[in-house]
mmCIF file of C-alpha atoms in Angstrom:
data_model
loop_
_atom_site.group_PDB
_atom_site.id
_atom_site.type_symbol
_atom_site.label_atom_id
_atom_site.label_comp_id
_atom_site.label_asym_id
_atom_site.label_seq_id
_atom_site.Cartn_x
_atom_site.Cartn_y
_atom_site.Cartn_z
ATOM 1 C CA MET A 244 23.283 3.766 -4.920
ATOM 2 C CA SER A 245 20.365 5.513 -6.689
ATOM 3 C CA ASN A 246 18.315 7.696 -4.462
ATOM 4 C CA ALA A 247 15.070 6.083 -5.608
ATOM 5 C CA PRO A 248 13.999 2.870 -7.316
ATOM 6 C CA PRO A 249 14.377 3.248 -11.140
ATOM 7 C CA TYR A 250 11.610 3.296 -13.649
ATOM 8 C CA PHE A 251 8.743 4.653 -11.474
ATOM 9 C CA GLU A 252 7.575 7.804 -9.689
ATOM 10 C CA ALA A 253 4.835 8.071 -7.094
ATOM 11 C CA ARG A 254 2.929 11.069 -5.904
ATOM 12 C CA GLN A 255 -0.163 12.077 -3.938
ATOM 13 C CA VAL A 256 -3.356 12.872 -5.841
ATOM 14 C CA PRO A 257 -5.719 15.654 -4.778
ATOM 15 C CA LEU A 258 -9.152 14.115 -4.278
ATOM 16 C CA GLY A 259 -11.874 15.334 -6.661
ATOM 17 C CA THR A 260 -14.095 13.398 -9.041
ATOM 18 C CA GLY A 261 -13.315 16.087 -11.667
ATOM 19 C CA ASP A 262 -9.641 15.550 -11.449
ATOM 20 C CA ALA A 263 -8.377 13.553 -14.454
ATOM 21 C CA LEU A 264 -5.706 11.637 -12.519
ATOM 22 C CA MET A 265 -8.121 10.708 -9.785
ATOM 23 C CA GLN A 266 -10.462 9.413 -12.502
ATOM 24 C CA ARG A 267 -7.757 7.214 -13.839
ATOM 25 C CA ALA A 268 -7.049 5.874 -10.373
ATOM 26 C CA PHE A 269 -10.752 4.982 -9.980
ATOM 27 C CA GLU A 270 -10.550 3.238 -13.370
ATOM 28 C CA LEU A 271 -7.607 1.238 -12.306
ATOM 29 C CA ARG A 272 -9.449 0.191 -9.039
ATOM 30 C CA TYR A 273 -12.382 -0.858 -11.193
ATOM 31 C CA ASN A 274 -10.197 -2.908 -13.464
ATOM 32 C CA VAL A 275 -8.468 -4.704 -10.547
ATOM 33 C CA TYR A 276 -11.301 -5.107 -8.093
ATOM 34 C CA CYS A 277 -14.239 -5.567 -10.436
ATOM 35 C CA ILE A 278 -12.909 -7.135 -13.673
ATOM 36 C CA GLU A 279 -9.696 -8.952 -12.658
ATOM 37 C CA ARG A 280 -10.386 -10.124 -9.065
ATOM 38 C CA ARG A 281 -14.211 -9.846 -9.003
ATOM 39 C CA PHE A 282 -14.197 -8.685 -5.478
ATOM 40 C CA LEU A 283 -16.958 -6.205 -6.416
ATOM 41 C CA ASN A 284 -19.826 -6.375 -8.884
ATOM 42 C CA ALA A 285 -18.890 -4.535 -12.069
ATOM 43 C CA ASN A 286 -22.592 -3.781 -12.674
ATOM 44 C CA ASP A 287 -22.579 -1.519 -9.627
ATOM 45 C CA TYR A 288 -20.062 0.773 -11.335
ATOM 46 C CA PRO A 289 -21.475 1.436 -14.849
ATOM 47 C CA ASP A 290 -19.051 4.337 -15.399
ATOM 48 C CA GLY A 291 -16.078 2.047 -15.063
ATOM 49 C CA CYS A 292 -14.849 3.815 -11.979
ATOM 50 C CA GLU A 293 -14.750 2.134 -8.504
ATOM 51 C CA SER A 294 -15.104 4.431 -5.516
ATOM 52 C CA ASP A 295 -16.677 4.266 -2.091
ATOM 53 C CA SER A 296 -17.661 6.312 0.940
ATOM 54 C CA TYR A 297 -14.105 6.171 2.425
ATOM 55 C CA ASP A 298 -12.557 8.126 -0.456
ATOM 56 C CA ASP A 299 -13.487 11.481 1.047
ATOM 57 C CA GLU A 300 -11.607 10.524 4.241
ATOM 58 C CA SER A 301 -8.501 9.247 2.508
ATOM 59 C CA ALA A 302 -5.187 10.357 1.005
ATOM 60 C CA HIS A 303 -4.648 8.934 -2.460
ATOM 61 C CA PHE A 304 -1.333 7.941 -4.051
ATOM 62 C CA VAL A 305 -0.428 6.796 -7.547
ATOM 63 C CA ALA A 306 2.699 5.416 -9.234
ATOM 64 C CA HIS A 307 3.648 6.031 -12.920
ATOM 65 C CA ASN A 308 6.230 4.576 -15.174
ATOM 66 C CA LEU A 309 8.643 6.751 -17.124
ATOM 67 C CA ASN A 310 6.134 6.992 -19.960
ATOM 68 C CA GLY A 311 3.508 8.589 -17.678
ATOM 69 C CA GLU A 312 1.339 5.451 -17.548
ATOM 70 C CA LEU A 313 -0.514 4.729 -14.264
ATOM 71 C CA VAL A 314 0.746 1.475 -12.822
ATOM 72 C CA GLY A 315 -0.064 1.514 -9.194
ATOM 73 C CA TYR A 316 -2.334 2.862 -6.601
ATOM 74 C CA VAL A 317 -2.929 2.981 -2.770
ATOM 75 C CA ARG A 318 -4.950 5.054 -0.366
ATOM 76 C CA LEU A 319 -4.595 5.782 3.364
ATOM 77 C CA VAL A 320 -7.970 5.908 5.029
ATOM 78 C CA LEU A 321 -7.985 8.346 7.966
ATOM 79 C CA PRO A 322 -10.555 7.984 10.795
ATOM 80 C CA ASP A 323 -12.398 10.565 12.863
ATOM 81 C CA ILE A 324 -13.558 9.883 16.310
ATOM 82 C CA ASN A 325 -16.902 8.502 15.138
ATOM 83 C CA SER A 326 -16.110 6.586 11.982
ATOM 84 C CA ALA A 327 -14.838 3.024 11.655
ATOM 85 C CA LEU A 328 -11.915 2.084 9.539
ATOM 86 C CA PRO A 329 -12.764 -0.364 6.739
ATOM 87 C CA PHE A 330 -11.152 -3.473 8.373
ATOM 88 C CA GLU A 331 -13.299 -3.024 11.437
ATOM 89 C CA ARG A 332 -16.349 -3.983 9.461
ATOM 90 C CA TYR A 333 -14.826 -7.370 8.628
ATOM 91 C CA CYS A 334 -12.232 -8.315 11.236
ATOM 92 C CA GLN A 335 -12.168 -8.612 15.036
ATOM 93 C CA PRO A 336 -8.853 -7.932 16.705
ATOM 94 C CA PHE A 337 -7.434 -10.635 19.002
ATOM 95 C CA LEU A 338 -8.485 -10.481 22.607
ATOM 96 C CA GLY A 339 -5.967 -8.443 24.651
ATOM 97 C CA HIS A 340 -5.006 -6.299 21.558
ATOM 98 C CA THR A 341 -4.255 -2.771 22.723
ATOM 99 C CA LYS A 342 -5.636 -0.215 20.288
ATOM 100 C CA PRO A 343 -3.369 2.710 19.541
ATOM 101 C CA PRO A 344 -4.765 6.225 19.751
ATOM 102 C CA ARG A 345 -7.475 6.385 17.053
ATOM 103 C CA LEU A 346 -6.451 9.738 15.510
ATOM 104 C CA GLU A 347 -2.872 8.597 15.092
ATOM 105 C CA CYS A 348 -3.986 5.633 12.856
ATOM 106 C CA GLY A 349 -4.675 5.108 9.251
ATOM 107 C CA GLU A 350 -5.592 2.078 7.188
ATOM 108 C CA ILE A 351 -3.662 1.164 4.004
ATOM 109 C CA SER A 352 -6.336 0.299 1.539
ATOM 110 C CA ARG A 353 -6.800 -0.679 -2.158
ATOM 111 C CA LEU A 354 -3.098 -1.364 -2.613
ATOM 112 C CA MET A 355 -2.711 -2.546 -6.204
ATOM 113 C CA VAL A 356 -0.424 -2.813 -9.265
ATOM 114 C CA ARG A 357 -1.595 -2.841 -12.900
ATOM 115 C CA GLN A 358 -2.031 -6.347 -14.204
ATOM 116 C CA ASP A 359 0.727 -6.339 -16.834
ATOM 117 C CA TYR A 360 3.242 -5.544 -14.038
ATOM 118 C CA ARG A 361 2.074 -8.535 -11.950
ATOM 119 C CA ARG A 362 3.581 -10.828 -14.536
ATOM 120 C CA ARG A 363 4.985 -13.804 -12.665
ATOM 121 C CA ARG A 364 3.175 -16.818 -11.300
ATOM 122 C CA GLY A 365 3.089 -16.460 -7.464
ATOM 123 C CA ASP A 366 3.029 -12.709 -7.285
ATOM 124 C CA THR A 367 0.542 -11.187 -4.879
ATOM 125 C CA LEU A 368 -2.016 -8.454 -5.791
ATOM 126 C CA ALA A 369 0.618 -5.905 -4.878
ATOM 127 C CA GLY A 370 3.179 -7.567 -7.012
ATOM 128 C CA SER A 371 5.717 -8.413 -4.286
ATOM 129 C CA ARG A 372 7.751 -11.530 -4.161
ATOM 130 C CA GLU A 373 11.201 -12.084 -2.716
ATOM 131 C CA VAL A 374 14.054 -12.969 -5.007
ATOM 132 C CA GLU A 375 17.819 -12.535 -4.796
ATOM 133 C CA SER A 376 19.209 -9.152 -5.721
ATOM 134 C CA GLY A 377 21.675 -8.792 -8.522
ATOM 135 C CA PRO A 378 25.325 -7.922 -8.006
ATOM 136 C CA GLY A 379 25.732 -4.481 -6.599
ATOM 137 C CA GLU A 380 21.963 -3.929 -6.139
ATOM 138 C CA PRO A 381 20.456 -2.935 -2.792
ATOM 139 C CA ASN A 382 18.779 -5.923 -1.078
ATOM 140 C CA TRP A 383 15.542 -4.110 -0.893
ATOM 141 C CA LEU A 384 15.117 -3.877 -4.688
ATOM 142 C CA GLU A 385 14.167 -6.809 -6.815
ATOM 143 C CA ARG A 386 16.050 -7.234 -10.078
ATOM 144 C CA ARG A 387 13.668 -9.350 -12.174
ATOM 145 C CA SER A 388 10.325 -7.593 -11.717
ATOM 146 C CA HIS A 389 9.345 -3.943 -11.564
ATOM 147 C CA SER A 390 6.385 -4.541 -9.253
ATOM 148 C CA PRO A 391 8.207 -4.298 -5.929
ATOM 149 C CA HIS A 392 9.674 -0.994 -7.043
ATOM 150 C CA ILE A 393 6.131 0.196 -7.473
ATOM 151 C CA LEU A 394 5.157 -1.183 -4.045
ATOM 152 C CA LEU A 395 8.093 0.585 -2.352
ATOM 153 C CA SER A 396 7.476 3.880 -4.120
ATOM 154 C CA LEU A 397 3.825 3.849 -2.896
ATOM 155 C CA TYR A 398 4.853 2.990 0.646
ATOM 156 C CA ARG A 399 7.403 5.753 0.603
ATOM 157 C CA GLN A 400 4.515 8.266 -0.182
ATOM 158 C CA LEU A 401 2.371 6.709 2.555
ATOM 159 C CA TYR A 402 5.283 7.183 5.041
ATOM 160 C CA GLN A 403 6.069 10.761 4.134
ATOM 161 C CA HIS A 404 2.340 11.694 4.262
ATOM 162 C CA SER A 405 2.055 9.958 7.631
ATOM 163 C CA LEU A 406 4.918 11.957 9.053
ATOM 164 C CA ARG A 407 3.468 15.266 7.919
ATOM 165 C CA HIS A 408 0.067 14.505 9.377
ATOM 166 C CA GLY A 409 0.775 12.799 12.673
ATOM 167 C CA VAL A 410 -0.052 9.258 11.675
ATOM 168 C CA ARG A 411 2.011 6.800 13.627
ATOM 169 C CA TYR A 412 0.149 3.546 13.140
ATOM 170 C CA TRP A 413 -0.814 1.692 9.996
ATOM 171 C CA TYR A 414 -3.519 -0.949 9.762
ATOM 172 C CA ALA A 415 -3.475 -3.125 6.642
ATOM 173 C CA ALA A 416 -5.505 -6.127 5.580
ATOM 174 C CA MET A 417 -3.202 -8.210 3.401
ATOM 175 C CA GLU A 418 -2.450 -11.686 1.948
ATOM 176 C CA ARG A 419 0.178 -13.774 3.790
ATOM 177 C CA ALA A 420 2.552 -13.586 0.901
ATOM 178 C CA LEU A 421 2.657 -9.781 0.987
ATOM 179 C CA ALA A 422 3.024 -9.737 4.801
ATOM 180 C CA ARG A 423 6.003 -12.065 4.583
ATOM 181 C CA SER A 424 7.600 -9.866 1.915
ATOM 182 C CA LEU A 425 7.159 -6.781 4.104
ATOM 183 C CA GLN A 426 8.540 -8.622 7.057
ATOM 184 C CA ARG A 427 11.690 -9.480 5.121
ATOM 185 C CA LEU A 428 11.946 -5.715 4.411
ATOM 186 C CA ASP A 429 11.839 -5.064 8.153
ATOM 187 C CA PHE A 430 8.597 -3.149 7.880
ATOM 188 C CA GLY A 431 7.437 -4.852 11.013
ATOM 189 C CA PHE A 432 3.713 -5.454 10.540
ATOM 190 C CA GLN A 433 2.205 -7.522 13.313
ATOM 191 C CA GLN A 434 -0.900 -9.732 12.798
ATOM 192 C CA ILE A 435 -3.753 -8.629 15.015
ATOM 193 C CA CYS A 436 -6.756 -10.556 13.526
ATOM 194 C CA GLU A 437 -7.607 -14.024 12.335
ATOM 195 C CA GLU A 438 -7.833 -14.468 8.571
ATOM 196 C CA ALA A 439 -11.201 -13.354 7.170
ATOM 197 C CA ASP A 440 -12.832 -12.962 3.839
ATOM 198 C CA TYR A 441 -12.238 -9.203 3.237
ATOM 199 C CA PHE A 442 -11.861 -8.887 -0.589
ATOM 200 C CA GLY A 443 -10.231 -12.339 -0.521
ATOM 201 C CA PRO A 444 -8.681 -14.288 2.449
ATOM 202 C CA VAL A 445 -6.594 -11.714 4.364
ATOM 203 C CA ALA A 446 -5.582 -11.062 7.876
ATOM 204 C CA THR A 447 -5.319 -7.545 9.419
ATOM 205 C CA TYR A 448 -1.903 -6.321 10.459
ATOM 206 C CA LEU A 449 -0.637 -3.229 12.444
ATOM 207 C CA ALA A 450 2.663 -1.421 12.134
ATOM 208 C CA ASP A 451 4.043 1.253 14.507
ATOM 209 C CA LEU A 452 6.087 3.636 12.371
ATOM 210 C CA ARG A 453 8.468 4.456 15.209
ATOM 211 C CA GLU A 454 9.332 0.705 15.512
ATOM 212 C CA LEU A 455 9.554 0.426 11.736
ATOM 213 C CA GLU A 456 12.101 3.256 11.679
ATOM 214 C CA SER A 457 14.115 1.700 14.426
ATOM 215 C CA ARG A 458 14.246 -1.748 12.660
ATOM 216 C CA LEU A 459 15.191 -0.156 9.360
ATOM 217 C CA GLU A 460 17.868 2.001 10.947
ATOM 218 C CA ARG A 461 19.442 -1.127 12.445
ATOM 219 C CA ASN A 462 19.078 -3.437 9.462
ATOM 220 C CA GLN A 463 18.522 -1.460 6.334
ATOM 221 C CA PRO A 464 19.680 2.077 6.730
ATOM 222 C CA GLU A 465 19.816 2.706 2.895
ATOM 223 C CA LEU A 466 16.072 1.963 2.649
ATOM 224 C CA LEU A 467 15.255 4.224 5.561
ATOM 225 C CA ALA A 468 17.343 7.019 4.078
ATOM 226 C CA TRP A 469 15.473 6.705 0.802
ATOM 227 C CA MET A 470 12.080 6.621 2.509
ATOM 228 C CA ARG A 471 12.989 9.871 4.340
ATOM 229 C CA ALA A 472 14.497 11.641 1.387
ATOM 230 C CA PRO A 473 12.506 14.749 0.205
ATOM 231 C CA ASP A 474 10.408 14.165 -2.852
ATOM 232 C CA VAL A 475 9.386 17.077 -4.983
ATOM 233 C CA LEU A 476 6.308 15.162 -6.183
ATOM 234 C CA SER A 477 4.910 14.843 -2.623
ATOM 235 C CA ALA A 478 1.892 16.873 -1.787
#
C-alpha cells in the first residue's frame, strides 16, 4: 500500500498576512464562504480574502495537488483560558456534558475543498462521501473522487500537529453527512450539541484522540500507521 493518498500533499502554513500561501488560503476561504455558500457577506471582504479574529490563535493547513494548486484548507483554533472557541458562540452543549481540559482542546474550523473537487451531487462541503473501494485499494480511500483524499490529508496534518502541541480533544461543527463519513472511518466523533445554524445547519461534535487511536488500531491499522508516519512537509 502507498504510504499516503495519491495526488495530494498537505502542510502547515505559517501565519502572516504577508505570506503568499496564507493569502491564497484566505482567498479560498472567501470563494467558499462568501461567493459559493454565502455564509458571509462578500462586501465585508473587499480584498477578496476572508479572515477573522481567530486566525491569530489558530494553526493553518493547506492541501495542494501535484501541480501545486491549492485545493483544500482547514484550521485548528486553539483556546486560551479566557477566550471562547468559535462553536461556543453558537451552540450549547447537552446538559451533563463533561468538558475536557480547556488547554488540551482545539476546534477544527473552516474545513473546505475547492469547488471543482466537490464534483458529485451529494458531496458535503468537505467533499466526503462513502463509496466502495476498488480492488486492492485500502478501504479508507475513495476510488472515484479525489476529495476524501484531500480531507484525510488535512486531518493527518491536524493529528500530527495536535500530538506535537498537547492537543487531545477536537471540537468540530459539521454537517451530518460528514459526521457519518468520519464515523465510518472510525474517527469517533460524538455529537454534543443540538443542530444549530452555524454557517449552515450543523451540530457540534467532540473527539478524544486517544479513543480515536484505539479504534483505528483495532479496526483500521493501516490508516493509523499512515496518520502517524513522519511527514517532511509538517511544520
